[in-house]
């Protein structure tokens, strides 16, 4: 159903100059209640966030016609040493660019990067009601681990959280 093939997008490592676009795109996702994160970000905060990433936890952006329309990252899942082979992931696409293949392009690249830097598994926590994200992750081979019931309190309502994983 995606209108555009991932090949029409270019995915590259994020640079400091991408902090503005990344903050705008993240804030759209936060406002759309796609995440349990509720605190809006600023370009400066995202610049510091980018600067603090290490080689195993990169951030990438996807461009269409030279414009950044999404970002994705490999995040620390758990600081305990035994979890060092697991990465948590984030994928966010600008509202105006959703459902056109950009999320798929980002997730394809995250899977490649996960392998390149030696992770054994990618995991994520999302909302079971987020049809686009469930479809995206399923399509890229993620399986549903289970649902935490009433895991977060968002806008005064309990929300369930869906855990998904993909072995690399
Ligand atoms: C979730 C998100 C990253 C998906 O990226 P996208 O660019 O919109 O997705 P794509 O166009 O690559 O489509 C991926 C799959 O989802 C499906 N899909 C896209 N939007 C959909 C929707 N609104 N409802 C149902 N399925 C949808 C597509 O059909 C496609 O499946 P297919 O390849 O089997 O046809 C994007 O919608 C987004 O940023 N949403 C807000 C933030 C968010 O939810 N992030 C994930 C938090 S876990």
PDB file of N, CA and C and ligand atoms in Angstrom, residues 1-3 25 29 32 34-35 89-94 97-105 124-127 130-137 139, ligand 1:
ATOM      1  N   UNK A   1       0.821  -1.199   0.000  1.00  0.00           N
ATOM      2  CA  UNK A   1       0.000   0.000   0.000  1.00  0.00           C
ATOM      3  C   UNK A   1       0.861   1.257   0.000  1.00  0.00           C
ATOM      4  N   UNK A   2       2.205   1.110   0.352  1.00  0.00           N
ATOM      5  CA  UNK A   2       3.053   2.286   0.346  1.00  0.00           C
ATOM      6  C   UNK A   2       3.093   2.895  -1.043  1.00  0.00           C
ATOM      7  N   UNK A   3       2.964   4.223  -1.122  1.00  0.00           N
ATOM      8  CA  UNK A   3       2.876   4.886  -2.411  1.00  0.00           C
ATOM      9  C   UNK A   3       4.232   4.988  -3.091  1.00  0.00           C
ATOM     10  N   UNK A  25      10.000  16.880  13.751  1.00  0.00           N
ATOM     11  CA  UNK A  25       9.382  15.579  13.441  1.00  0.00           C
ATOM     12  C   UNK A  25       9.059  14.824  14.730  1.00  0.00           C
ATOM     13  N   UNK A  29       5.274  13.610  16.401  1.00  0.00           N
ATOM     14  CA  UNK A  29       4.955  12.277  16.937  1.00  0.00           C
ATOM     15  C   UNK A  29       4.481  12.338  18.378  1.00  0.00           C
ATOM     16  N   UNK A  32       1.027  13.751  18.410  1.00  0.00           N
ATOM     17  CA  UNK A  32       0.083  12.757  17.871  1.00  0.00           C
ATOM     18  C   UNK A  32      -0.106  11.583  18.831  1.00  0.00           C
ATOM     19  N   UNK A  34       1.996   9.221  19.649  1.00  0.00           N
ATOM     20  CA  UNK A  34       2.545   7.968  19.124  1.00  0.00           C
ATOM     21  C   UNK A  34       3.512   7.339  20.121  1.00  0.00           C
ATOM     22  N   UNK A  35       3.745   8.017  21.242  1.00  0.00           N
ATOM     23  CA  UNK A  35       4.753   7.598  22.214  1.00  0.00           C
ATOM     24  C   UNK A  35       4.296   7.989  23.617  1.00  0.00           C
ATOM     25  N   UNK A  89      14.777   0.631  19.391  1.00  0.00           N
ATOM     26  CA  UNK A  89      14.774   1.489  18.199  1.00  0.00           C
ATOM     27  C   UNK A  89      13.667   2.529  18.245  1.00  0.00           C
ATOM     28  N   UNK A  90      13.910   3.634  17.526  1.00  0.00           N
ATOM     29  CA  UNK A  90      12.910   4.691  17.334  1.00  0.00           C
ATOM     30  C   UNK A  90      12.807   4.977  15.846  1.00  0.00           C
ATOM     31  N   UNK A  91      11.589   5.207  15.368  1.00  0.00           N
ATOM     32  CA  UNK A  91      11.367   5.598  13.967  1.00  0.00           C
ATOM     33  C   UNK A  91      10.262   6.662  13.951  1.00  0.00           C
ATOM     34  N   UNK A  92      10.565   7.816  13.371  1.00  0.00           N
ATOM     35  CA  UNK A  92       9.589   8.906  13.284  1.00  0.00           C
ATOM     36  C   UNK A  92       9.636   9.525  11.899  1.00  0.00           C
ATOM     37  N   UNK A  93       8.448   9.684  11.298  1.00  0.00           N
ATOM     38  CA  UNK A  93       8.326  10.297   9.970  1.00  0.00           C
ATOM     39  C   UNK A  93       7.451  11.536  10.106  1.00  0.00           C
ATOM     40  N   UNK A  94       7.819  12.602   9.402  1.00  0.00           N
ATOM     41  CA  UNK A  94       7.028  13.841   9.419  1.00  0.00           C
ATOM     42  C   UNK A  94       5.590  13.544   8.995  1.00  0.00           C
ATOM     43  N   UNK A  97       4.667  13.359   5.439  1.00  0.00           N
ATOM     44  CA  UNK A  97       5.395  12.386   4.610  1.00  0.00           C
ATOM     45  C   UNK A  97       5.042  10.941   4.965  1.00  0.00           C
ATOM     46  N   UNK A  98       4.084  10.758   5.876  1.00  0.00           N
ATOM     47  CA  UNK A  98       3.777   9.386   6.317  1.00  0.00           C
ATOM     48  C   UNK A  98       3.054   8.580   5.239  1.00  0.00           C
ATOM     49  N   UNK A  99       3.159   7.253   5.400  1.00  0.00           N
ATOM     50  CA  UNK A  99       2.470   6.300   4.507  1.00  0.00           C
ATOM     51  C   UNK A  99       2.941   6.403   3.061  1.00  0.00           C
ATOM     52  N   UNK A 100       4.211   6.809   2.876  1.00  0.00           N
ATOM     53  CA  UNK A 100       4.777   6.868   1.519  1.00  0.00           C
ATOM     54  C   UNK A 100       6.103   6.125   1.456  1.00  0.00           C
ATOM     55  N   UNK A 101       6.369   5.284   2.434  1.00  0.00           N
ATOM     56  CA  UNK A 101       7.565   4.450   2.361  1.00  0.00           C
ATOM     57  C   UNK A 101       8.780   4.947   3.125  1.00  0.00           C
ATOM     58  N   UNK A 102       8.720   6.160   3.685  1.00  0.00           N
ATOM     59  CA  UNK A 102       9.903   6.692   4.369  1.00  0.00           C
ATOM     60  C   UNK A 102      10.228   5.879   5.629  1.00  0.00           C
ATOM     61  N   UNK A 103       9.184   5.485   6.373  1.00  0.00           N
ATOM     62  CA  UNK A 103       9.416   4.682   7.580  1.00  0.00           C
ATOM     63  C   UNK A 103      10.066   3.348   7.226  1.00  0.00           C
ATOM     64  N   UNK A 104       9.614   2.742   6.133  1.00  0.00           N
ATOM     65  CA  UNK A 104      10.208   1.478   5.699  1.00  0.00           C
ATOM     66  C   UNK A 104      11.676   1.662   5.336  1.00  0.00           C
ATOM     67  N   UNK A 105      11.987   2.766   4.639  1.00  0.00           N
ATOM     68  CA  UNK A 105      13.388   3.027   4.269  1.00  0.00           C
ATOM     69  C   UNK A 105      14.254   3.163   5.522  1.00  0.00           C
ATOM     70  N   UNK A 124      11.394  -2.936  20.357  1.00  0.00           N
ATOM     71  CA  UNK A 124      10.719  -1.645  20.500  1.00  0.00           C
ATOM     72  C   UNK A 124       9.479  -1.808  21.365  1.00  0.00           C
ATOM     73  N   UNK A 125       9.060  -0.696  21.916  1.00  0.00           N
ATOM     74  CA  UNK A 125       7.806  -0.627  22.666  1.00  0.00           C
ATOM     75  C   UNK A 125       6.938   0.420  21.978  1.00  0.00           C
ATOM     76  N   UNK A 126       5.758   0.002  21.513  1.00  0.00           N
ATOM     77  CA  UNK A 126       4.847   0.928  20.832  1.00  0.00           C
ATOM     78  C   UNK A 126       3.431   0.708  21.329  1.00  0.00           C
ATOM     79  N   UNK A 127       2.513   1.375  20.662  1.00  0.00           N
ATOM     80  CA  UNK A 127       1.109   1.199  21.039  1.00  0.00           C
ATOM     81  C   UNK A 127       0.442   0.195  20.103  1.00  0.00           C
ATOM     82  N   UNK A 130      -1.478   1.716  17.263  1.00  0.00           N
ATOM     83  CA  UNK A 130      -0.788   2.486  16.222  1.00  0.00           C
ATOM     84  C   UNK A 130      -0.627   1.591  14.981  1.00  0.00           C
ATOM     85  N   UNK A 131      -1.678   1.606  14.150  1.00  0.00           N
ATOM     86  CA  UNK A 131      -1.722   0.664  13.020  1.00  0.00           C
ATOM     87  C   UNK A 131      -0.527   0.817  12.094  1.00  0.00           C
ATOM     88  N   UNK A 132      -0.098   2.059  11.861  1.00  0.00           N
ATOM     89  CA  UNK A 132       1.016   2.273  10.937  1.00  0.00           C
ATOM     90  C   UNK A 132       2.296   1.662  11.480  1.00  0.00           C
ATOM     91  N   UNK A 133       2.555   1.848  12.780  1.00  0.00           N
ATOM     92  CA  UNK A 133       3.808   1.305  13.313  1.00  0.00           C
ATOM     93  C   UNK A 133       3.749  -0.216  13.390  1.00  0.00           C
ATOM     94  N   UNK A 134       2.622  -0.785  13.787  1.00  0.00           N
ATOM     95  CA  UNK A 134       2.527  -2.247  13.847  1.00  0.00           C
ATOM     96  C   UNK A 134       2.742  -2.830  12.450  1.00  0.00           C
ATOM     97  N   UNK A 135       2.116  -2.200  11.433  1.00  0.00           N
ATOM     98  CA  UNK A 135       2.281  -2.686  10.049  1.00  0.00           C
ATOM     99  C   UNK A 135       3.729  -2.561   9.604  1.00  0.00           C
ATOM    100  N   UNK A 136       4.338  -1.427   9.921  1.00  0.00           N
ATOM    101  CA  UNK A 136       5.735  -1.199   9.519  1.00  0.00           C
ATOM    102  C   UNK A 136       6.644  -2.277  10.102  1.00  0.00           C
ATOM    103  N   UNK A 137       6.548  -2.496  11.408  1.00  0.00           N
ATOM    104  CA  UNK A 137       7.472  -3.442  12.056  1.00  0.00           C
ATOM    105  C   UNK A 137       7.196  -4.879  11.629  1.00  0.00           C
ATOM    106  N   UNK A 139       6.017  -5.836   8.801  1.00  0.00           N
ATOM    107  CA  UNK A 139       6.491  -5.965   7.426  1.00  0.00           C
ATOM    108  C   UNK A 139       7.998  -6.206   7.383  1.00  0.00           C
TER     109      UNK A 139
HETATM  110  C1  LIG B   1       4.889   4.649  12.181  1.00  0.00           C
HETATM  111  C2  LIG B   1       5.621   5.400  11.081  1.00  0.00           C
HETATM  112  C3  LIG B   1       7.107   5.534  11.448  1.00  0.00           C
HETATM  113  C4  LIG B   1       5.509   4.574   9.765  1.00  0.00           C
HETATM  114  O1  LIG B   1       6.251   5.228   8.766  1.00  0.00           O
HETATM  115  P1  LIG B   1       5.564   5.496   7.341  1.00  0.00           P
HETATM  116  O2  LIG B   1       6.544   6.142   6.477  1.00  0.00           O
HETATM  117  O3  LIG B   1       4.297   6.201   7.581  1.00  0.00           O
HETATM  118  O4  LIG B   1       5.284   3.987   6.891  1.00  0.00           O
HETATM  119  P2  LIG B   1       5.453   3.347   5.440  1.00  0.00           P
HETATM  120  O5  LIG B   1       4.850   4.233   4.415  1.00  0.00           O
HETATM  121  O6  LIG B   1       6.884   2.955   5.257  1.00  0.00           O
HETATM  122  O7  LIG B   1       4.543   2.064   5.587  1.00  0.00           O
HETATM  123  C5  LIG B   1       4.938   0.966   6.366  1.00  0.00           C
HETATM  124  C6  LIG B   1       3.813  -0.010   6.396  1.00  0.00           C
HETATM  125  O8  LIG B   1       2.768   0.510   7.228  1.00  0.00           O
HETATM  126  C7  LIG B   1       1.558   0.577   6.485  1.00  0.00           C
HETATM  127  N1  LIG B   1       0.896   1.782   6.933  1.00  0.00           N
HETATM  128  C8  LIG B   1       1.347   3.040   6.815  1.00  0.00           C
HETATM  129  N2  LIG B   1       0.472   3.904   7.369  1.00  0.00           N
HETATM  130  C9  LIG B   1      -0.551   3.146   7.816  1.00  0.00           C
HETATM  131  C10 LIG B   1      -1.755   3.444   8.492  1.00  0.00           C
HETATM  132  N3  LIG B   1      -2.060   4.715   8.819  1.00  0.00           N
HETATM  133  N4  LIG B   1      -2.570   2.428   8.814  1.00  0.00           N
HETATM  134  C11 LIG B   1      -2.240   1.158   8.517  1.00  0.00           C
HETATM  135  N5  LIG B   1      -1.102   0.797   7.896  1.00  0.00           N
HETATM  136  C12 LIG B   1      -0.277   1.794   7.544  1.00  0.00           C
HETATM  137  C13 LIG B   1       1.971   0.625   5.055  1.00  0.00           C
HETATM  138  O9  LIG B   1       0.953   0.097   4.229  1.00  0.00           O
HETATM  139  C14 LIG B   1       3.190  -0.231   5.031  1.00  0.00           C
HETATM  140  O10 LIG B   1       2.847  -1.594   4.983  1.00  0.00           O
HETATM  141  P3  LIG B   1       3.161  -2.442   3.674  1.00  0.00           P
HETATM  142  O11 LIG B   1       4.604  -2.225   3.377  1.00  0.00           O
HETATM  143  O12 LIG B   1       2.835  -3.807   4.097  1.00  0.00           O
HETATM  144  O13 LIG B   1       2.275  -1.875   2.630  1.00  0.00           O
HETATM  145  C15 LIG B   1       5.015   6.811  10.800  1.00  0.00           C
HETATM  146  O14 LIG B   1       3.650   6.652  10.491  1.00  0.00           O
HETATM  147  C16 LIG B   1       5.174   7.745  11.982  1.00  0.00           C
HETATM  148  O15 LIG B   1       6.183   8.428  12.095  1.00  0.00           O
HETATM  149  N6  LIG B   1       4.166   7.805  12.865  1.00  0.00           N
HETATM  150  C17 LIG B   1       4.257   8.640  14.071  1.00  0.00           C
HETATM  151  C18 LIG B   1       5.405   8.228  14.958  1.00  0.00           C
HETATM  152  C19 LIG B   1       5.334   6.747  15.319  1.00  0.00           C
HETATM  153  O16 LIG B   1       4.262   6.177  15.474  1.00  0.00           O
HETATM  154  N7  LIG B   1       6.530   6.135  15.472  1.00  0.00           N
HETATM  155  C20 LIG B   1       6.615   4.736  15.881  1.00  0.00           C
HETATM  156  C21 LIG B   1       6.497   4.649  17.395  1.00  0.00           C
HETATM  157  S1  LIG B   1       6.601   2.937  17.894  1.00  0.00           S
END
